[in-house]
Short mmCIF file of C-alpha atoms in Angstrom, two decimals:
data_model
loop_
_atom_site.label_atom_id
_atom_site.label_comp_id
_atom_site.label_asym_id
_atom_site.label_seq_id
_atom_site.Cartn_x
_atom_site.Cartn_y
_atom_site.Cartn_z
CA MET A 417 1.94 33.25 -52.01
CA ALA A 418 4.65 31.19 -50.21
CA TYR A 419 7.22 29.21 -53.10
CA VAL A 420 6.97 25.76 -53.83
CA ILE A 421 9.75 23.24 -53.91
CA THR A 422 8.01 20.48 -56.65
CA GLN A 423 8.69 17.27 -58.11
CA ARG A 424 11.39 18.39 -60.53
CA CYS A 425 14.36 19.63 -57.37
CA CYS A 426 17.78 18.03 -57.88
CA ASN A 427 19.30 18.68 -54.08
CA ASP A 428 21.92 21.25 -55.75
CA ALA A 429 20.92 23.54 -52.43
CA THR A 430 21.73 26.81 -54.87
CA CYS A 431 18.07 28.22 -53.94
CA ILE A 432 18.66 27.85 -50.08
CA THR A 433 22.04 31.43 -50.35
CA GLU A 434 19.33 32.95 -52.59
CA CYS A 435 16.13 33.08 -50.03
CA PRO A 436 17.58 36.20 -48.38
CA VAL A 437 14.60 35.05 -44.55
CA ASP A 438 16.47 31.69 -44.68
CA CYS A 439 13.42 28.93 -45.31
CA ILE A 440 14.86 26.53 -47.24
CA ARG A 441 15.80 22.51 -45.71
CA PRO A 442 17.80 21.18 -45.34
CA THR A 443 21.33 22.46 -46.10
CA PRO A 444 23.70 20.70 -46.67
CA ASP A 445 25.18 21.31 -43.35
CA GLN A 446 22.66 18.76 -41.85
CA PRO A 447 22.40 15.13 -41.80
CA GLU A 448 19.38 14.97 -44.12
CA PHE A 449 20.40 16.68 -46.01
CA ALA A 450 22.20 13.73 -48.01
CA THR A 451 19.27 10.95 -47.57
CA ALA A 452 16.52 13.79 -48.53
CA GLU A 453 14.84 13.43 -51.28
CA MET A 454 14.37 16.48 -52.14
CA LEU A 455 14.47 20.25 -50.86
CA TYR A 456 11.23 22.61 -49.27
CA ILE A 457 9.85 25.58 -48.39
CA ASP A 458 8.59 26.81 -44.90
CA PRO A 459 5.28 28.71 -45.96
CA ASP A 460 5.11 30.24 -43.17
CA THR A 461 7.89 31.74 -43.16
CA CYS A 462 8.49 32.34 -47.35
CA ILE A 463 7.63 35.82 -48.40
CA ASP A 464 7.13 35.46 -51.89
CA CYS A 465 9.70 36.70 -52.97
CA GLY A 466 10.63 34.35 -55.64
CA ALA A 467 14.46 34.88 -55.35
CA CYS A 468 14.72 30.88 -54.91
CA ALA A 469 12.79 30.43 -58.07
CA ASP A 470 14.48 32.03 -60.08
CA ALA A 471 17.34 31.01 -59.11
CA CYS A 472 16.92 27.64 -59.07
CA PRO A 473 19.05 26.05 -62.64
CA VAL A 474 15.50 22.89 -63.17
CA GLN A 475 12.71 24.93 -62.45
CA ALA A 476 11.23 22.93 -60.16
CA ILE A 477 10.44 26.84 -58.15
CA PHE A 478 6.83 27.46 -58.42
CA PRO A 479 3.92 29.63 -56.38
CA ALA A 480 1.76 27.85 -54.84
CA ASP A 481 -1.15 29.55 -57.28
CA GLU A 482 0.80 28.83 -60.25
CA LEU A 483 0.79 24.60 -59.39
CA THR A 484 -0.51 22.43 -61.94
CA ALA A 485 -2.38 19.55 -60.95
CA LYS A 486 -0.23 17.97 -61.26
CA LEU A 487 1.38 18.94 -58.93
CA ALA A 488 -0.68 21.29 -57.14
CA ARG A 489 -0.42 18.59 -53.81
CA TYR A 490 3.62 19.39 -53.12
CA SER A 491 2.41 22.31 -50.85
CA ASP A 492 1.16 20.33 -48.77
CA ILE A 493 4.59 18.36 -49.18
CA ASN A 494 6.51 20.46 -48.45
CA ALA A 495 4.15 22.26 -45.12
CA GLU A 496 4.39 18.45 -44.54
CA TYR A 497 8.46 18.79 -43.61
CA PHE A 498 7.97 21.48 -41.86
CA GLN A 499 5.51 20.13 -39.37
CA GLU A 500 8.39 17.66 -38.64
CA HIS A 501 11.30 19.87 -38.36
CA PRO A 502 9.82 23.64 -37.09
CA LEU A 503 12.38 25.67 -39.09
CA GLU A 504 14.93 27.80 -37.04
CA ALA A 505 16.31 29.57 -39.99
CA ASP A 506 20.10 30.23 -38.97
CA PHE A 507 21.58 33.58 -39.54
CA ASP A 508 24.96 33.58 -39.42
CA PRO A 509 27.22 34.62 -41.95
CA ILE A 510 28.28 32.04 -45.08
CA PRO A 511 31.46 31.01 -44.32
CA ALA A 512 34.48 33.01 -47.00
CA GLU A 513 35.00 30.79 -50.06
CA LEU A 514 39.24 30.11 -50.29
CA ARG A 515 40.16 31.84 -53.39
CA PRO A 516 44.04 31.82 -54.14
CA PRO A 517 46.09 34.50 -53.79
CA LYS A 518 47.11 35.83 -56.30
CA GLU A 519 51.10 36.18 -56.12
CA LEU A 520 51.24 32.01 -56.23
CA GLY A 521 49.44 33.06 -60.42
CA THR A 522 47.15 31.10 -62.18
CA LEU A 523 45.74 27.74 -60.81
CA ARG A 524 45.14 24.41 -63.72
CA VAL A 525 42.98 22.43 -63.13
CA ALA A 526 42.12 18.75 -65.27
CA ILE A 527 39.32 17.25 -64.35
CA VAL A 528 38.67 13.43 -66.85
CA GLY A 529 34.88 12.96 -67.21
CA ALA A 530 32.29 16.02 -68.01
CA GLY A 531 29.04 14.14 -66.25
CA PRO A 532 27.36 16.93 -62.86
CA SER A 533 30.24 15.85 -60.69
CA ALA A 534 32.97 17.26 -62.54
CA CYS A 535 30.75 19.90 -64.75
CA TYR A 536 29.92 21.04 -60.84
CA ALA A 537 33.58 21.58 -59.93
CA ALA A 538 34.65 23.29 -63.03
CA GLN A 539 31.77 25.82 -61.99
CA GLU A 540 33.21 25.76 -58.62
CA LEU A 541 36.72 26.83 -59.83
CA LEU A 542 35.90 28.68 -62.38
CA ALA A 543 34.30 31.47 -59.36
CA ARG A 544 37.41 31.62 -56.87
CA GLY A 545 39.66 33.88 -59.53
CA ASP A 546 42.64 32.85 -61.41
CA ILE A 547 41.80 29.14 -61.92
CA GLU A 548 41.93 27.20 -66.26
CA VAL A 549 39.85 24.11 -66.59
CA ASP A 550 40.29 21.46 -68.71
CA MET A 551 38.17 19.28 -68.99
CA PHE A 552 38.24 15.43 -70.70
CA ASP A 553 35.32 12.76 -71.38
CA ARG A 554 35.75 10.19 -73.72
CA LEU A 555 33.19 10.84 -75.72
CA PRO A 556 31.76 13.73 -77.96
CA THR A 557 29.91 14.99 -75.80
CA PRO A 558 29.59 16.72 -72.83
CA TRP A 559 26.80 16.16 -69.30
CA GLY A 560 27.53 12.23 -68.46
CA LEU A 561 24.10 11.25 -67.58
CA VAL A 562 22.22 14.41 -67.86
CA ARG A 563 22.32 13.73 -71.49
CA ALA A 564 22.43 9.71 -71.80
CA GLY A 565 20.42 9.00 -68.33
CA VAL A 566 17.95 11.35 -67.59
CA ALA A 567 14.31 10.46 -68.50
CA PRO A 568 12.98 11.47 -71.99
CA ASP A 569 10.15 13.05 -70.82
CA HIS A 570 11.93 14.04 -67.72
CA ALA A 571 12.90 17.11 -69.76
CA GLY A 572 13.50 19.53 -67.05
CA THR A 573 15.61 18.41 -65.19
CA LYS A 574 17.61 18.36 -68.26
CA THR A 575 17.76 22.59 -67.85
CA VAL A 576 20.84 22.16 -65.02
CA THR A 577 23.64 22.11 -67.84
CA ASP A 578 21.98 25.25 -68.97
CA MET A 579 23.56 27.15 -66.45
CA PHE A 580 27.01 24.44 -66.59
CA THR A 581 26.87 26.15 -70.49
CA THR A 582 27.00 29.76 -69.06
CA ALA A 583 29.95 29.11 -66.16
CA PHE A 584 32.33 27.33 -69.11
CA ARG A 585 31.71 30.52 -71.50
CA ARG A 586 34.91 31.61 -70.08
CA ASP A 587 38.32 31.24 -71.80
CA ASN A 588 39.80 29.17 -68.69
CA PHE A 589 37.84 26.69 -69.73
CA ARG A 590 38.34 24.34 -71.96
CA PHE A 591 37.00 20.99 -73.73
CA HIS A 592 38.98 18.27 -74.43
CA LEU A 593 35.80 16.21 -75.67
CA ASN A 594 36.30 12.63 -77.36
CA VAL A 595 39.37 12.06 -76.23
CA GLU A 596 40.09 9.75 -73.84
CA VAL A 597 42.99 9.79 -71.14
CA GLY A 598 44.81 6.22 -70.47
CA ASP A 599 44.63 6.18 -74.67
CA HIS A 600 45.53 9.52 -76.18
CA ILE A 601 46.67 10.93 -72.98
CA THR A 602 47.58 9.41 -69.69
CA HIS A 603 47.43 10.19 -66.46
CA ASP A 604 51.14 11.33 -66.33
CA GLU A 605 50.90 14.04 -69.10
CA LEU A 606 47.65 14.96 -67.02
CA LEU A 607 49.31 15.83 -63.92
CA ALA A 608 52.52 17.26 -65.65
CA HIS A 609 50.22 19.98 -67.15
CA HIS A 610 48.18 20.59 -64.06
CA HIS A 611 47.87 21.53 -60.75
CA ALA A 612 45.72 19.48 -59.82
CA VAL A 613 44.05 16.02 -61.34
CA ILE A 614 40.19 15.90 -60.32
CA TYR A 615 38.42 12.40 -61.61
CA ALA A 616 35.20 12.91 -62.09
CA VAL A 617 34.34 10.21 -63.40
CA GLY A 618 31.12 7.86 -61.79
CA ALA A 619 29.79 4.43 -61.30
CA SER A 620 30.12 2.71 -65.01
CA ALA A 621 29.59 -1.24 -63.25
CA ASP A 622 25.95 -3.13 -63.36
CA ARG A 623 25.72 -4.91 -60.13
CA ARG A 624 24.74 -8.34 -60.67
CA LEU A 625 22.15 -10.78 -59.35
CA ASP A 626 24.67 -13.51 -60.36
CA ILE A 627 20.55 -15.63 -60.50
CA PRO A 628 20.84 -18.89 -63.10
CA GLY A 629 20.01 -17.81 -66.45
CA GLU A 630 20.99 -14.02 -65.98
CA ASP A 631 22.60 -14.06 -69.53
CA LEU A 632 20.54 -15.13 -71.29
CA PRO A 633 18.72 -12.50 -74.98
CA GLY A 634 15.94 -10.82 -73.29
CA SER A 635 18.13 -10.05 -69.80
CA HIS A 636 20.16 -7.16 -69.62
CA SER A 637 21.39 -3.39 -67.57
CA ALA A 638 19.22 -0.57 -67.04
CA THR A 639 21.83 0.63 -67.49
CA GLU A 640 22.14 -0.88 -71.32
CA PHE A 641 18.27 0.09 -71.82
CA VAL A 642 18.30 3.83 -70.54
CA ALA A 643 21.57 4.24 -72.62
CA TRP A 644 19.70 3.04 -75.90
CA TYR A 645 16.50 5.05 -75.21
CA ASN A 646 18.53 8.44 -74.87
CA GLY A 647 20.44 7.98 -77.68
CA HIS A 648 24.09 6.75 -76.46
CA PRO A 649 26.82 6.44 -78.93
CA ASP A 650 27.57 3.29 -77.28
CA PHE A 651 24.09 1.43 -77.33
CA SER A 652 22.28 3.32 -80.13
CA ASP A 653 23.53 -0.34 -82.04
CA ARG A 654 21.03 -2.62 -79.11
CA GLU A 655 17.92 -4.82 -79.30
CA PHE A 656 15.71 -5.01 -77.24
CA ASP A 657 12.48 -7.57 -77.57
CA LEU A 658 9.48 -5.67 -76.85
CA SER A 659 6.95 -8.11 -78.37
CA GLY A 660 5.24 -9.18 -75.07
CA ASP A 661 2.18 -8.57 -72.81
CA ARG A 662 5.01 -8.78 -70.29
CA ALA A 663 8.49 -6.77 -68.67
CA VAL A 664 9.25 -7.11 -65.30
CA ILE A 665 12.09 -4.48 -63.86
CA VAL A 666 14.04 -6.69 -60.59
CA GLY A 667 15.34 -3.32 -58.67
CA ASN A 668 12.86 -0.43 -57.19
CA GLY A 669 14.73 2.78 -57.43
CA ASN A 670 13.99 5.81 -60.15
CA VAL A 671 15.72 4.42 -62.68
CA ALA A 672 13.48 0.96 -62.49
CA LEU A 673 10.77 4.24 -62.31
CA ASP A 674 11.90 6.07 -65.45
CA ILE A 675 12.61 3.17 -66.90
CA ALA A 676 8.64 1.57 -66.37
CA ARG A 677 7.54 4.70 -67.42
CA ILE A 678 8.75 4.75 -70.54
CA LEU A 679 7.64 1.37 -71.33
CA THR A 680 4.28 2.23 -69.78
CA THR A 681 4.10 6.19 -71.67
CA ASP A 682 2.22 6.78 -75.41
CA PRO A 683 4.73 6.56 -77.76
CA ASP A 684 3.08 9.92 -79.62
CA GLN A 685 4.23 11.35 -75.78
CA LEU A 686 7.78 10.58 -76.59
CA ALA A 687 7.89 11.85 -79.88
CA ALA A 688 7.18 15.20 -78.06
CA THR A 689 11.02 14.58 -76.50
CA ASP A 690 13.90 13.71 -77.40
CA ILE A 691 13.91 10.64 -76.91
CA ALA A 692 16.46 8.47 -80.07
CA ASP A 693 15.14 7.93 -82.59
CA HIS A 694 15.27 4.68 -82.59
CA ALA A 695 14.03 4.08 -79.66
CA LEU A 696 10.82 5.52 -79.66
CA GLU A 697 10.15 3.77 -83.40
CA SER A 698 10.54 0.50 -81.22
CA LEU A 699 8.53 0.96 -78.76
CA ARG A 700 5.83 2.43 -81.41
CA HIS A 701 5.56 -1.02 -81.73
CA SER A 702 6.24 -2.04 -78.33
CA THR A 703 3.51 -4.37 -77.34
CA ILE A 704 4.12 -4.63 -72.70
CA ARG A 705 1.55 -4.24 -71.68
CA GLU A 706 2.07 -4.36 -68.29
CA VAL A 707 5.16 -3.76 -66.39
CA VAL A 708 6.48 -5.28 -63.26
CA LEU A 709 8.74 -4.10 -60.10
CA LEU A 710 10.13 -5.88 -58.30
CA GLY A 711 12.05 -4.96 -54.76
CA ARG A 712 13.06 -7.90 -52.28
CA ARG A 713 12.01 -5.77 -49.03
CA GLY A 714 9.28 -3.77 -48.22
CA LEU A 715 6.95 -0.88 -48.59
CA ALA A 716 8.63 1.76 -46.38
CA GLU A 717 11.86 0.51 -48.01
CA ALA A 718 11.71 0.89 -50.92
CA ALA A 719 14.09 3.36 -53.28
CA TYR A 720 11.90 5.05 -55.10
CA THR A 721 11.54 8.35 -54.48
CA SER A 722 8.79 9.77 -52.95
CA PRO A 723 8.13 12.50 -55.90
CA GLU A 724 9.08 10.34 -58.42
CA PHE A 725 6.31 7.68 -56.73
CA LEU A 726 3.67 9.39 -57.02
CA ALA A 727 4.40 11.69 -60.22
CA LEU A 728 3.25 7.70 -61.65
CA GLY A 729 0.31 8.33 -60.76
CA HIS A 730 -0.47 11.47 -63.48
CA LEU A 731 -0.37 8.89 -66.31
CA ALA A 732 -2.60 9.06 -68.98
CA ASP A 733 -3.87 5.20 -69.93
CA VAL A 734 -2.54 3.83 -67.06
CA ASP A 735 -3.35 1.70 -63.82
CA VAL A 736 -0.82 1.93 -60.21
CA VAL A 737 -0.70 -1.64 -59.16
CA ILE A 738 0.27 -2.50 -55.79
CA ASP A 739 -1.72 -5.58 -53.12
CA ALA A 740 -3.21 -4.57 -49.92
CA ALA A 741 -1.05 -7.68 -48.67
CA ASP A 742 2.35 -5.54 -49.19
CA LEU A 743 0.48 -2.55 -47.88
CA GLU A 744 2.09 -0.90 -44.42
CA PRO A 745 0.08 2.00 -41.84
CA ALA A 746 1.23 5.49 -44.34
CA ASP A 747 4.11 7.19 -41.94
CA ALA A 748 6.32 8.27 -44.57
CA LEU A 749 4.83 9.69 -47.57
CA LYS A 750 5.17 7.64 -50.15
CA VAL A 751 3.82 4.81 -47.64
CA LYS A 752 0.18 7.19 -48.06
CA ILE A 753 1.62 7.23 -51.42
CA ALA A 754 1.26 3.21 -52.13
CA HIS A 755 -1.76 3.55 -50.31
CA GLU A 756 -4.25 5.99 -52.41
CA TYR A 757 -2.40 3.65 -55.56
CA ALA A 758 -3.77 0.22 -53.50
CA GLU A 759 -7.75 1.60 -53.68
CA ARG A 760 -7.40 3.26 -56.30
CA PRO A 761 -9.89 0.92 -59.37
CA THR A 762 -8.37 0.38 -62.03
CA THR A 763 -9.57 0.19 -65.93
CA PRO A 764 -10.07 -2.23 -68.41
CA GLY A 765 -8.12 -1.54 -70.80
CA ASN A 766 -4.91 0.24 -69.67
CA LYS A 767 -1.69 -0.76 -69.68
CA ARG A 768 -0.22 -1.52 -65.45
CA ILE A 769 2.73 -0.81 -63.62
CA VAL A 770 2.57 -3.26 -60.93
CA PHE A 771 4.53 -2.75 -57.65
CA ARG A 772 6.26 -5.64 -56.09
CA TYR A 773 7.92 -5.96 -52.76
CA LEU A 774 9.20 -8.17 -50.52
CA THR A 775 9.73 -10.49 -53.52
CA SER A 776 13.67 -11.53 -54.94
CA PRO A 777 14.78 -12.79 -58.61
CA LEU A 778 15.49 -16.62 -58.33
CA ALA A 779 16.11 -18.24 -62.51
CA ILE A 780 16.01 -16.57 -65.34
CA THR A 781 14.57 -19.90 -67.40
CA GLY A 782 14.17 -20.71 -71.50
CA ALA A 783 15.16 -21.95 -73.68
CA ASP A 784 17.71 -20.03 -76.05
CA HIS A 785 15.63 -16.35 -74.79
CA VAL A 786 14.26 -15.17 -71.43
CA GLU A 787 10.81 -16.89 -70.69
CA ALA A 788 9.96 -16.41 -67.20
CA LEU A 789 11.64 -16.11 -63.85
CA GLU A 790 11.08 -17.64 -60.45
CA VAL A 791 10.82 -15.45 -58.02
CA GLY A 792 10.71 -16.12 -54.12
CA ARG A 793 8.55 -14.39 -51.25
CA ASN A 794 10.70 -12.55 -48.58
CA ARG A 795 9.08 -11.03 -44.51
CA LEU A 796 11.15 -8.57 -43.03
CA VAL A 797 13.83 -9.34 -39.80
CA PRO A 798 14.45 -6.56 -37.17
CA ALA A 799 17.87 -6.49 -37.10
CA GLU A 800 20.45 -3.48 -35.54
CA SER A 801 21.27 -1.57 -39.34
CA GLY A 802 17.25 -1.99 -40.24
CA PRO A 803 14.60 -4.89 -41.34
CA ILE A 804 16.47 -7.54 -44.06
CA ALA A 805 14.56 -10.11 -45.90
CA GLU A 806 15.19 -13.04 -45.32
CA PRO A 807 13.24 -16.43 -48.17
CA THR A 808 10.40 -18.25 -46.12
CA GLY A 809 9.89 -20.36 -49.28
CA GLU A 810 6.87 -19.87 -50.97
CA THR A 811 7.72 -19.31 -54.62
CA GLU A 812 6.16 -18.75 -58.34
CA THR A 813 7.41 -17.81 -61.17
CA LEU A 814 6.94 -15.06 -63.42
CA THR A 815 6.31 -14.97 -67.16
CA THR A 816 7.26 -12.48 -69.15
CA GLY A 817 10.14 -12.26 -72.38
CA LEU A 818 12.21 -8.72 -70.88
CA VAL A 819 13.95 -8.94 -67.59
CA LEU A 820 15.71 -5.32 -66.64
CA ARG A 821 17.99 -5.28 -62.80
CA SER A 822 17.86 -1.66 -61.73
CA ILE A 823 19.97 -2.29 -58.35
CA GLY A 824 22.28 0.04 -58.88
CA TYR A 825 25.71 0.55 -59.97
CA ARG A 826 29.21 0.17 -58.63
CA GLY A 827 32.61 2.05 -59.74
CA GLU A 828 35.36 0.76 -61.41
CA PRO A 829 39.31 1.12 -60.39
CA VAL A 830 40.96 4.22 -62.74
CA PRO A 831 44.41 2.89 -63.65
CA ASP A 832 47.05 4.57 -60.98
CA LEU A 833 44.51 5.07 -58.51
CA PRO A 834 43.88 3.10 -55.94
CA PHE A 835 40.87 1.25 -55.29
CA ASP A 836 38.39 -0.15 -52.93
CA ASP A 837 36.72 -2.94 -54.20
CA GLU A 838 34.59 -3.98 -51.10
CA ARG A 839 32.63 0.50 -51.91
CA GLY A 840 33.28 0.29 -55.30
CA ILE A 841 35.45 3.75 -55.16
CA VAL A 842 39.41 5.38 -54.85
CA PRO A 843 39.42 6.71 -51.32
CA ASN A 844 40.20 9.24 -50.27
CA ASP A 845 39.96 12.18 -48.02
CA GLN A 846 37.44 14.77 -48.40
CA GLY A 847 38.74 14.08 -52.42
CA GLY A 848 41.74 13.65 -51.45
CA VAL A 849 43.65 10.67 -52.82
CA ALA A 850 47.15 11.45 -53.96
CA PRO A 851 49.26 15.02 -53.91
CA GLY A 852 47.36 17.02 -57.63
CA VAL A 853 44.91 13.81 -57.67
CA TYR A 854 41.36 14.09 -56.22
CA VAL A 855 38.13 12.42 -56.76
CA THR A 856 34.30 14.12 -56.74
CA GLY A 857 30.89 12.44 -57.42
CA TRP A 858 29.95 8.54 -57.59
CA ILE A 859 33.41 7.45 -57.19
CA LYS A 860 34.25 9.77 -53.98
CA ARG A 861 31.40 8.93 -51.55
CA GLY A 862 29.71 5.89 -53.16
CA ALA A 863 26.57 4.81 -56.49
CA ARG A 864 24.64 7.13 -53.80
CA GLY A 865 22.20 11.39 -54.36
CA VAL A 866 20.53 13.09 -57.43
CA ILE A 867 21.69 15.53 -60.05
CA GLY A 868 22.55 18.20 -56.79
CA THR A 869 24.22 15.82 -54.82
CA ASN A 870 27.53 16.29 -56.30
CA LYS A 871 27.21 20.20 -55.91
CA VAL A 872 28.23 20.13 -52.83
CA ASP A 873 29.77 16.90 -52.70
CA ALA A 874 32.41 19.36 -55.52
CA LYS A 875 32.95 22.06 -53.01
CA GLU A 876 34.53 19.61 -50.48
CA THR A 877 36.68 18.36 -53.42
CA VAL A 878 37.93 21.84 -54.16
CA ASP A 879 38.55 23.78 -50.76
CA LYS A 880 40.30 20.64 -50.55
CA ILE A 881 42.66 21.72 -53.87
CA VAL A 882 42.65 24.99 -53.03
CA GLY A 883 43.78 24.30 -49.92
CA ASP A 884 46.59 22.61 -50.71
CA PHE A 885 47.24 24.75 -53.17
CA VAL A 886 48.12 27.95 -51.12
CA ASP A 887 50.26 25.30 -48.61
CA GLY A 888 52.11 24.56 -51.83
CA ALA A 889 51.29 20.83 -51.41
CA LEU A 890 50.46 20.66 -55.32
CA PRO A 891 52.92 19.79 -57.91
CA THR A 892 54.05 22.70 -60.66
CA PRO A 893 53.20 21.78 -64.13
CA THR A 894 55.08 21.26 -66.43
CA HIS A 895 54.23 21.47 -69.91
CA ASP A 896 51.66 25.22 -70.45
CA ARG A 897 48.41 24.57 -71.51
CA GLU A 898 48.52 26.02 -74.94
CA GLU A 899 51.71 23.18 -75.15
CA LEU A 900 49.06 20.33 -73.83
CA SER A 901 46.32 20.78 -76.75
CA THR A 902 48.39 20.59 -78.75
CA LEU A 903 49.85 17.72 -77.38
CA VAL A 904 45.45 16.30 -77.70
CA ARG A 905 45.18 17.64 -81.17
CA LYS A 906 48.50 14.81 -81.49
CA ARG A 907 47.45 11.80 -80.10
CA GLN A 908 43.14 12.04 -81.55
CA PRO A 909 43.06 14.55 -84.47
CA GLU A 910 38.87 13.98 -84.40
CA VAL A 911 38.98 16.11 -80.76
CA VAL A 912 35.87 18.08 -79.81
CA ASP A 913 36.68 21.25 -78.33
CA ARG A 914 34.06 23.91 -77.79
CA ASP A 915 32.86 25.28 -80.25
CA GLY A 916 32.56 21.27 -81.95
CA TRP A 917 30.57 21.31 -78.97
CA THR A 918 28.24 23.97 -79.95
CA ALA A 919 27.76 22.96 -83.45
CA ILE A 920 26.30 18.99 -81.87
CA ASP A 921 24.77 21.25 -80.47
CA THR A 922 22.86 23.40 -82.83
CA ALA A 923 23.19 20.78 -84.86
CA GLU A 924 19.89 18.89 -82.45
CA ARG A 925 18.00 21.51 -82.12
CA ALA A 926 17.75 22.79 -84.87
CA ALA A 927 16.90 19.64 -85.79
CA GLY A 928 14.07 18.85 -83.14
CA SER A 929 12.91 22.79 -83.71
CA ALA A 930 12.00 21.04 -87.08
CA ALA A 931 10.22 17.98 -85.34
CA GLY A 932 8.55 20.70 -82.61
CA ARG A 933 10.61 18.94 -80.32
CA PRO A 934 13.30 20.29 -77.80
CA ARG A 935 15.99 18.36 -80.58
CA VAL A 936 16.52 15.22 -82.04
CA LYS A 937 19.78 13.12 -81.81
CA LEU A 938 22.77 12.21 -83.18
CA THR A 939 23.51 8.50 -81.39
CA THR A 940 26.31 7.99 -83.54
CA ALA A 941 30.45 9.41 -82.21
CA GLU A 942 30.11 8.68 -86.62
CA ASP A 943 27.91 11.36 -87.23
CA LEU A 944 28.78 13.76 -83.53
CA VAL A 945 32.36 14.33 -85.06
CA ARG A 946 31.84 15.25 -88.58
CA THR A 947 29.51 17.22 -87.11
CA ALA A 948 31.62 18.69 -84.36
CA VAL A 949 34.32 19.57 -87.23
CA ARG A 950 32.48 20.65 -90.04
#
């Protein structure tokens, strides 16, 4: 009985190197890996050894005969991939990783950021031998978007942090949390204490709609809403009007689907997750019955992945509504799923998630608060780079008191580093920016890919750093590691180290255990720091 990769797949490719018969695709060296929705196991080649399941950091791989009803379809999804992409097993030896020779001494690297891209880079560095890593983040907690961006009902995805926790127990790794680079310590000071500095700062800016009324109360970015329900300290005091019947989300990527699920899921189910208490209380009083997602292009071009789209069909007491007029020939999996949703009867009294394709926002209207969203109908026009959406002139008005824009993210300039404003990235060559300065993650490649995509990206940057170190191209630090710790504590007495984060983690888990939840998050910087420094 073959093993099957399912919805939670994080694409970090850890499973690929563990497979003794090389039957997991696509691999990082294949062009399709960069845009793959997930990885797949060839059922005709799998020998049922389970090595991939043991290695999976997000518990996404199961024997086919142990799949739940919700995941049963993934047996066919895995098999169908190989019908289109027949397996050609490659048993060439994996190239040896570049490691710094012992005679060169200890390579010291600072990483700015503590999200997935930063953590994969740190893990990769620590595996290369005599290397010391200092990780900085302005928040008192690590894990970035795994903690503050992954939806509360996707607990399995968050288990990737267990892998990082294990790797970061070594003495050659140190956390410097609640420390802001550029405030408590400068870029030049980091370079003075390290051979190399990696910026893994993500893409924190939301793309705007640039339409009238976008700044009315009741109009928000998806980032604000997601960070609010996940207990991010910067957003825990935000308020969202959930008193209407309808919410409209502009955009139809995976983040938009996360929000739609949170708004329509029974709060009693969410109460078993790590959702922030303040968000859970607000959702208990929500009167929203319908969530409309707008996509400016057609169904086949929708930004969400098929696994996330498929999962919506298993929500209790929620109808997924798609107009038959928006359907296209059912070739791709996400189009086939849409056909299935369109054919399902709706149930009176159910909440609704409504997908509107070929629809663009034109203006948000209201006196002193959002009251409606004017939208326009599009048609697809062939173009060399792919079909583009062109307005038809047809318009309509959707009444709503809540509009959330979820149309993507872009990086922001990093002080002391060059910046490509058009692409929203720091220009780089395989992660290299300048002598001793590197980038990884979204600030390196742009806001695309999922959590595990950062692993391959981080390896490329680490290869560049180690290669530069071996070639003698990195500046030699003028100060040692203990001097760094002294400087940081002088500038920021409330720095949170590994012991401090462990204290926070333990307190949250203990509170969660008492409530039958994974954890109860501390959601203010004051509470987090107070817990860390007890």
